[in-house]
Amino acid sequence: MKQSMTRITVTALTLATTLTFSNFLRAGEVEVLHWWTSGGEAKSVAELKKILEANGHKWKDFAVAGGGGENAMTVLKSRVVSGKPPTAAQVKGPSIQEWGREGVLTNLDDVAKGANWDGLLPAVVSNVMKYQGHYVAVPVNVHRVNWMWVNPEVFKKAGAKIPTTWEEFAVAADKIHKAGFIAVAHGGQPWQDATVFESVALGVGGADWYNRAFVNLDASALNSPTMEKSFATLRTVQMAIDKDAANRDWNLATAMVINGKAAMQFMGDWAKGEFTAAGKSPGKDYICMPAPGTKGAFTFNIDSFIMFEQKGADAKGAQRALASAIMEPQFQEVFNLNKGSIPARTGMSMAKFDQCAKDSSAEFESSAKSKKLVPSWAHGMAMPASVQGAMFDVVTQFMNSSMTPKAAAEKMAAAAKSK
Ligand code: BGC
């Protein structure tokens, strides 16, 4: 009798424990919208899928191709409007606030408090992840946008010096062209045009002016001689691009640098993910350098996932598992090794990372101190999406016409009003 009582108690206890435990760890499905479809990007997102699946959850991939994410955002809007939001979506910067205002995001404070996100994230990151003081998004990385990716062999063959100023760039581009190579690998798409222009403008105008123009949207900085000089410099870059660039995907442009067809590309460090996926080593096969004139400055682009309110305990449980997995050191390391970025979480060892990532990590900290850490407006970190779209139009029109730098500067100031 005594024995069976004990057995019953033990069974009941086990049952109770199992119930609470399984409630917390309920297996469910996560549907994750992202635009990571290039070689390096796909490898990175596969790591998240692996971790989720190892924890018993199902991964439903919702990839929408298109660099910079414009297509993905259009698809996301229609899904949410039709009442079927995914579990999570790759959304970043001020757009997180826009989605917060729609009232469709879930509050992640319980996960965040449990794992001390406030203590683990730099304020510049955690502030962006919160809506009205509550966590609604989780950061996966910090990308640096103001990079120049260089094929040293091409420079050597052309007898050109790798440029550190835009004046040196013009000289080098000319030599490279004369030697029969393409100086700048680029894809003529609005977000890529803006990515290049952003680095040019930072190099020409410096961080203070950049902030006044692209963060404060100050008309006197937007319509200014500095903006005109930035557009004039963009013309020099444009002359160095080949005639087949229209609509070329960014990763195909990176491949041109990898294969020695082109000398350089101005692109964020997701480009490094392509070099890594191709088995190339920095310092040997390729060189990463800050874009001319931007040494010591850092345009940041933080990828994050917003989480939508879910119905049902399984879906909610799986969503929480996703949120907490993203912040785990194991994920932040392996994802960023593939992606080309650095972890968003502080205090991580950089031992396994290459020199470009180590430089990025050091400059992320030092640029914050020297006030040269600026948000990437080309990648949705600085201004409302409507203004960003209007500025993309100006830059792309400039690249595809004979618009004068003066007219472009005036149009940038007008674009700032499209809020
Ligand atoms: C994203 C990166 C992505 C890149 C190219 C950027 O806006 O932040 O994660 O790799 O676009 O698609």
XYZ file of C-alpha atoms and ligand atoms in Angstrom:
431
model
C 0.000 0.000 0.000
C 2.712 2.374 1.115
C 4.668 1.513 -1.985
C 1.811 2.203 -4.403
C 0.991 5.508 -2.642
C 4.560 6.578 -3.237
C 4.262 5.509 -6.827
C 1.066 7.494 -7.294
C 2.651 10.565 -5.720
C 5.717 10.231 -7.884
C 3.607 9.737 -11.000
C 1.476 12.767 -10.148
C 4.555 14.815 -9.486
C 6.167 13.739 -12.738
C 2.984 14.579 -14.577
C 2.812 18.018 -13.004
C 6.433 18.724 -13.834
C 6.021 17.494 -17.378
C 2.969 19.657 -17.834
C 4.607 22.869 -16.699
C 7.780 22.084 -18.590
C 6.007 21.183 -21.803
C 3.798 24.255 -21.480
C 6.902 26.348 -21.526
C 8.608 24.429 -24.282
C 5.606 23.621 -26.464
C 6.672 22.590 -29.885
C 5.170 24.751 -32.568
C 5.816 26.234 -35.943
C 7.565 29.506 -36.641
C 7.033 31.249 -39.926
C 9.850 33.714 -40.487
C 9.827 36.368 -43.194
C 13.236 37.542 -44.427
C 15.048 38.527 -47.616
C 18.218 36.523 -47.111
C 18.537 34.632 -50.394
C 22.142 35.154 -51.568
C 24.765 32.442 -50.896
C 26.130 33.951 -47.673
C 22.720 35.090 -46.464
C 21.098 31.688 -47.012
C 23.890 29.993 -45.049
C 23.323 32.408 -42.168
C 19.577 31.961 -41.911
C 19.980 28.177 -42.167
C 21.731 28.347 -38.777
C 18.659 29.830 -37.142
C 16.487 27.149 -38.679
C 18.885 24.468 -37.378
C 18.733 25.786 -33.810
C 14.937 26.019 -33.829
C 14.544 22.538 -35.251
C 16.996 21.133 -32.720
C 14.629 22.462 -30.056
C 11.722 20.561 -31.585
C 10.074 23.432 -33.458
C 9.116 23.558 -37.107
C 10.563 26.207 -39.388
C 8.426 27.573 -42.179
C 10.639 29.639 -44.435
C 9.104 32.823 -45.827
C 11.899 34.210 -48.006
C 11.115 37.100 -50.333
C 14.041 37.764 -52.681
C 15.216 41.318 -53.267
C 18.251 43.005 -51.729
C 17.541 45.787 -49.258
C 14.152 44.214 -48.478
C 11.734 46.413 -50.410
C 9.840 43.436 -51.896
C 9.752 41.715 -48.522
C 8.132 44.764 -46.904
C 5.407 44.902 -49.570
C 4.581 41.229 -49.047
C 4.610 41.654 -45.272
C 2.099 44.505 -45.397
C -0.379 42.480 -47.427
C -0.062 39.481 -45.081
C -0.716 41.597 -42.004
C -3.622 43.425 -43.640
C -5.218 40.079 -44.473
C -4.986 39.105 -40.789
C -2.322 36.425 -41.231
C 0.941 37.857 -39.923
C 3.951 35.518 -39.799
C 5.547 34.669 -36.449
C 8.422 37.052 -37.097
C 9.632 39.366 -39.836
C 12.960 41.008 -40.673
C 12.151 44.637 -39.896
C 14.523 47.241 -38.538
C 15.087 50.810 -37.409
C 12.291 53.375 -37.212
C 9.953 50.967 -39.051
C 9.751 48.983 -35.811
C 7.985 52.008 -34.310
C 5.655 52.204 -37.306
C 4.644 48.550 -36.774
C 4.342 49.149 -33.021
C 1.787 51.864 -33.677
C -0.299 49.375 -35.701
C -0.829 47.406 -32.469
C 0.043 44.035 -34.037
C 3.313 43.255 -32.224
C 3.726 41.053 -29.183
C 5.421 42.155 -25.980
C 8.669 40.227 -25.416
C 9.530 41.728 -22.015
C 9.247 38.369 -20.209
C 11.917 36.794 -22.437
C 14.010 39.967 -22.341
C 13.933 40.255 -18.527
C 14.668 36.560 -18.031
C 17.770 36.781 -20.192
C 18.820 40.337 -19.222
C 18.686 41.853 -22.711
C 18.948 45.329 -21.194
C 22.322 44.389 -19.747
C 23.509 42.588 -22.898
C 22.663 45.114 -25.592
C 24.253 48.517 -26.126
C 21.642 51.269 -25.671
C 21.987 52.275 -29.342
C 20.647 48.800 -30.171
C 18.113 48.130 -27.383
C 16.365 51.504 -27.851
C 15.516 50.574 -31.429
C 14.091 47.185 -30.317
C 11.523 48.735 -27.968
C 8.159 50.285 -28.638
C 6.946 52.544 -25.819
C 9.581 51.022 -23.545
C 8.693 47.368 -24.256
C 10.696 44.895 -26.311
C 8.905 44.031 -29.564
C 11.976 43.071 -31.641
C 15.183 41.057 -31.291
C 18.505 42.055 -32.920
C 20.605 39.512 -34.799
C 23.633 41.571 -35.776
C 25.330 44.865 -36.486
C 26.296 45.456 -40.110
C 28.701 48.215 -41.082
C 27.694 49.802 -44.378
C 30.612 52.150 -45.190
C 32.950 49.469 -46.528
C 34.930 49.207 -49.734
C 35.648 45.639 -50.918
C 38.850 45.419 -52.896
C 40.450 42.886 -55.200
C 44.172 43.617 -54.613
C 45.260 41.633 -57.679
C 43.312 43.943 -59.990
C 44.864 47.015 -58.354
C 48.292 45.469 -58.756
C 47.769 44.622 -62.409
C 46.543 48.171 -63.083
C 49.401 49.715 -61.096
C 46.835 51.644 -59.034
C 46.883 52.634 -55.358
C 43.964 51.588 -53.148
C 42.223 54.918 -52.442
C 41.654 56.465 -49.025
C 40.155 59.718 -50.333
C 37.677 60.419 -53.131
C 40.386 62.332 -55.018
C 42.594 59.227 -54.947
C 39.590 57.174 -55.997
C 39.223 59.147 -59.239
C 42.910 58.598 -60.108
C 42.743 54.861 -59.309
C 39.470 54.341 -61.230
C 41.005 55.870 -64.322
C 44.070 53.594 -64.178
C 41.934 50.504 -63.605
C 39.713 51.374 -66.539
C 42.723 51.923 -68.807
C 44.093 48.528 -67.773
C 40.881 46.913 -69.065
C 39.077 46.201 -65.764
C 35.825 47.494 -64.336
C 36.694 49.881 -61.522
C 33.451 49.668 -59.528
C 31.120 46.659 -59.385
C 27.574 47.883 -58.881
C 23.971 46.979 -59.496
C 21.660 49.745 -60.694
C 18.854 49.348 -58.157
C 17.620 52.245 -56.011
C 18.770 50.757 -52.682
C 22.247 50.034 -54.104
C 22.508 53.546 -55.565
C 21.605 54.918 -52.125
C 24.088 52.601 -50.393
C 26.936 53.982 -52.492
C 25.743 57.562 -52.154
C 25.498 57.240 -48.381
C 29.201 56.325 -48.139
C 30.172 59.047 -50.593
C 28.223 61.659 -48.597
C 29.735 60.511 -45.302
C 33.214 60.699 -46.812
C 32.624 64.136 -48.297
C 30.648 65.766 -45.480
C 31.696 63.941 -42.281
C 29.535 62.546 -39.489
C 28.201 65.847 -38.087
C 26.855 67.013 -41.411
C 25.598 63.494 -42.192
C 23.537 63.513 -38.998
C 22.134 66.955 -39.686
C 21.161 65.993 -43.216
C 19.957 62.408 -42.912
C 18.865 62.088 -39.287
C 17.592 65.577 -38.429
C 16.508 66.159 -42.051
C 17.709 69.731 -41.679
C 16.943 71.603 -44.938
C 20.058 73.763 -44.687
C 22.243 70.634 -44.572
C 20.283 68.835 -47.273
C 20.297 71.675 -49.757
C 23.894 72.728 -49.241
C 27.256 72.980 -51.021
C 28.302 69.812 -49.152
C 25.362 67.907 -50.649
C 26.251 69.283 -54.077
C 29.849 68.145 -53.654
C 28.584 64.712 -52.604
C 26.524 64.396 -55.787
C 29.433 65.625 -57.904
C 31.566 62.886 -56.325
C 28.828 60.336 -56.967
C 29.148 61.214 -60.675
C 32.818 60.215 -60.529
C 31.841 56.874 -59.022
C 29.117 56.415 -61.599
C 31.646 56.878 -64.438
C 33.600 53.952 -62.987
C 30.632 51.538 -63.256
C 30.207 49.285 -66.309
C 27.332 49.769 -68.749
C 25.604 46.476 -67.841
C 24.948 47.438 -64.233
C 21.220 48.158 -64.622
C 19.246 46.012 -62.197
C 22.176 43.713 -61.385
C 21.803 42.039 -57.975
C 24.322 43.122 -55.353
C 25.751 39.632 -54.877
C 26.487 39.374 -58.609
C 28.393 42.640 -58.292
C 30.329 41.138 -55.358
C 31.099 38.109 -57.542
C 32.738 40.458 -60.066
C 35.198 41.563 -57.376
C 35.709 37.968 -56.237
C 36.441 36.818 -59.807
C 38.800 39.660 -60.629
C 36.582 41.341 -63.208
C 36.173 44.433 -61.072
C 38.454 46.209 -58.613
C 36.061 47.322 -55.867
C 32.510 47.464 -54.546
C 30.933 49.882 -52.063
C 28.604 47.727 -50.013
C 27.802 46.761 -46.436
C 29.534 43.760 -44.906
C 26.864 41.297 -46.026
C 29.184 41.347 -49.106
C 31.789 39.665 -46.911
C 29.338 36.781 -46.499
C 29.754 36.179 -50.254
C 33.563 36.198 -50.038
C 33.361 33.786 -47.093
C 30.920 31.493 -48.893
C 33.348 31.466 -51.867
C 36.165 30.348 -49.546
C 38.109 33.622 -49.804
C 40.259 35.069 -47.011
C 40.507 38.724 -46.056
C 43.943 40.319 -46.282
C 44.919 37.754 -48.921
C 42.246 37.267 -51.598
C 40.426 40.484 -50.821
C 40.765 43.576 -48.665
C 38.142 45.360 -46.591
C 38.695 49.073 -46.110
C 36.460 51.923 -45.010
C 35.065 53.785 -48.050
C 37.269 56.781 -48.941
C 37.155 59.560 -46.360
C 35.189 57.494 -43.811
C 37.968 56.022 -41.649
C 36.908 56.123 -37.989
C 33.240 56.552 -38.910
C 30.683 53.766 -38.882
C 27.293 53.636 -40.603
C 25.355 51.028 -38.671
C 22.613 48.766 -39.962
C 21.114 46.454 -37.352
C 19.053 43.529 -38.593
C 16.246 42.513 -36.285
C 13.055 40.518 -36.170
C 9.775 41.970 -35.023
C 7.364 39.445 -33.534
C 3.645 39.479 -34.260
C 0.900 38.596 -31.763
C 0.105 34.877 -32.178
C -2.934 32.761 -31.402
C -2.614 29.482 -29.488
C -0.133 28.219 -26.922
C 2.008 26.247 -29.400
C 2.544 29.230 -31.678
C 3.267 31.515 -28.727
C 5.713 29.011 -27.204
C 7.602 28.551 -30.455
C 7.762 32.314 -30.930
C 9.319 32.750 -27.501
C 11.813 30.012 -28.271
C 12.743 31.876 -31.460
C 13.186 35.168 -29.613
C 15.382 33.643 -26.959
C 17.455 31.564 -29.421
C 18.341 34.697 -31.412
C 19.976 36.281 -28.381
C 21.953 33.164 -27.395
C 25.742 33.488 -27.858
C 25.826 30.277 -29.900
C 23.472 31.747 -32.522
C 24.973 35.235 -32.500
C 28.386 33.742 -33.226
C 27.606 31.255 -35.979
C 25.096 33.532 -37.728
C 27.462 36.474 -37.885
C 30.457 34.381 -38.947
C 28.452 33.565 -42.077
C 26.676 36.881 -42.509
C 29.727 39.162 -42.450
C 28.380 41.235 -39.576
C 29.263 41.322 -35.867
C 27.095 40.139 -32.947
C 24.553 42.599 -31.568
C 25.059 41.088 -28.134
C 27.983 42.575 -26.198
C 30.683 40.654 -24.360
C 31.061 38.029 -27.092
C 34.480 36.608 -27.917
C 35.669 37.709 -31.379
C 38.309 34.943 -31.489
C 36.707 33.052 -34.356
C 36.036 36.203 -36.399
C 38.286 37.528 -39.175
C 40.160 40.823 -39.225
C 37.345 42.732 -40.995
C 34.903 41.772 -38.233
C 37.465 42.566 -35.525
C 38.017 46.006 -37.092
C 34.275 46.509 -37.328
C 33.795 45.598 -33.679
C 36.589 47.959 -32.548
C 35.315 50.817 -34.718
C 31.730 50.294 -33.541
C 32.938 51.130 -30.033
C 35.416 53.854 -30.901
C 33.081 55.643 -33.324
C 30.416 55.801 -30.607
C 32.928 57.648 -28.413
C 34.077 60.015 -31.152
C 30.464 60.704 -32.243
C 31.070 59.173 -35.639
C 28.633 56.306 -35.229
C 25.767 57.144 -37.584
C 22.652 55.249 -38.700
C 22.497 53.994 -42.285
C 19.646 55.817 -43.998
C 19.956 53.614 -47.095
C 19.166 50.628 -44.851
C 16.205 51.956 -42.964
C 17.938 53.041 -39.763
C 17.568 56.817 -39.864
C 14.324 58.198 -41.260
C 10.685 57.310 -41.925
C 10.223 54.879 -44.829
C 8.343 57.520 -46.858
C 11.258 59.980 -46.728
C 13.747 57.215 -47.454
C 11.735 56.234 -50.555
C 11.658 59.843 -51.789
C 15.438 60.187 -51.301
C 16.055 56.878 -53.109
C 14.144 58.359 -56.059
C 16.359 61.453 -56.136
C 19.598 59.473 -56.045
C 18.428 57.010 -58.692
C 17.154 59.779 -60.970
C 20.514 61.481 -60.601
C 22.326 58.257 -61.531
C 20.139 57.821 -64.603
C 20.081 61.341 -66.016
C 22.213 64.396 -66.446
C 20.686 66.097 -63.382
C 23.039 68.687 -61.901
C 24.357 68.299 -58.331
C 22.591 71.569 -57.476
C 19.214 70.305 -58.670
C 19.762 67.023 -56.798
C 20.527 68.878 -53.553
C 17.318 70.902 -53.898
C 15.348 67.715 -54.507
C 16.845 66.080 -51.392
C 15.515 68.937 -49.252
C 12.097 68.581 -50.892
C 12.161 64.791 -50.318
C 12.606 65.362 -46.571
C 9.112 66.833 -46.489
C 7.406 63.654 -47.731
C 6.576 62.472 -44.200
C 20.132 43.911 -44.728
C 21.128 42.786 -44.840
C 21.052 42.179 -46.218
C 21.200 43.267 -47.278
C 21.125 42.758 -48.704
C 20.306 44.895 -45.858
O 19.328 45.893 -45.774
O 20.282 44.584 -43.522
O 20.886 41.805 -43.869
O 22.028 41.195 -46.351
O 20.182 44.237 -47.105
O 19.931 42.157 -48.956
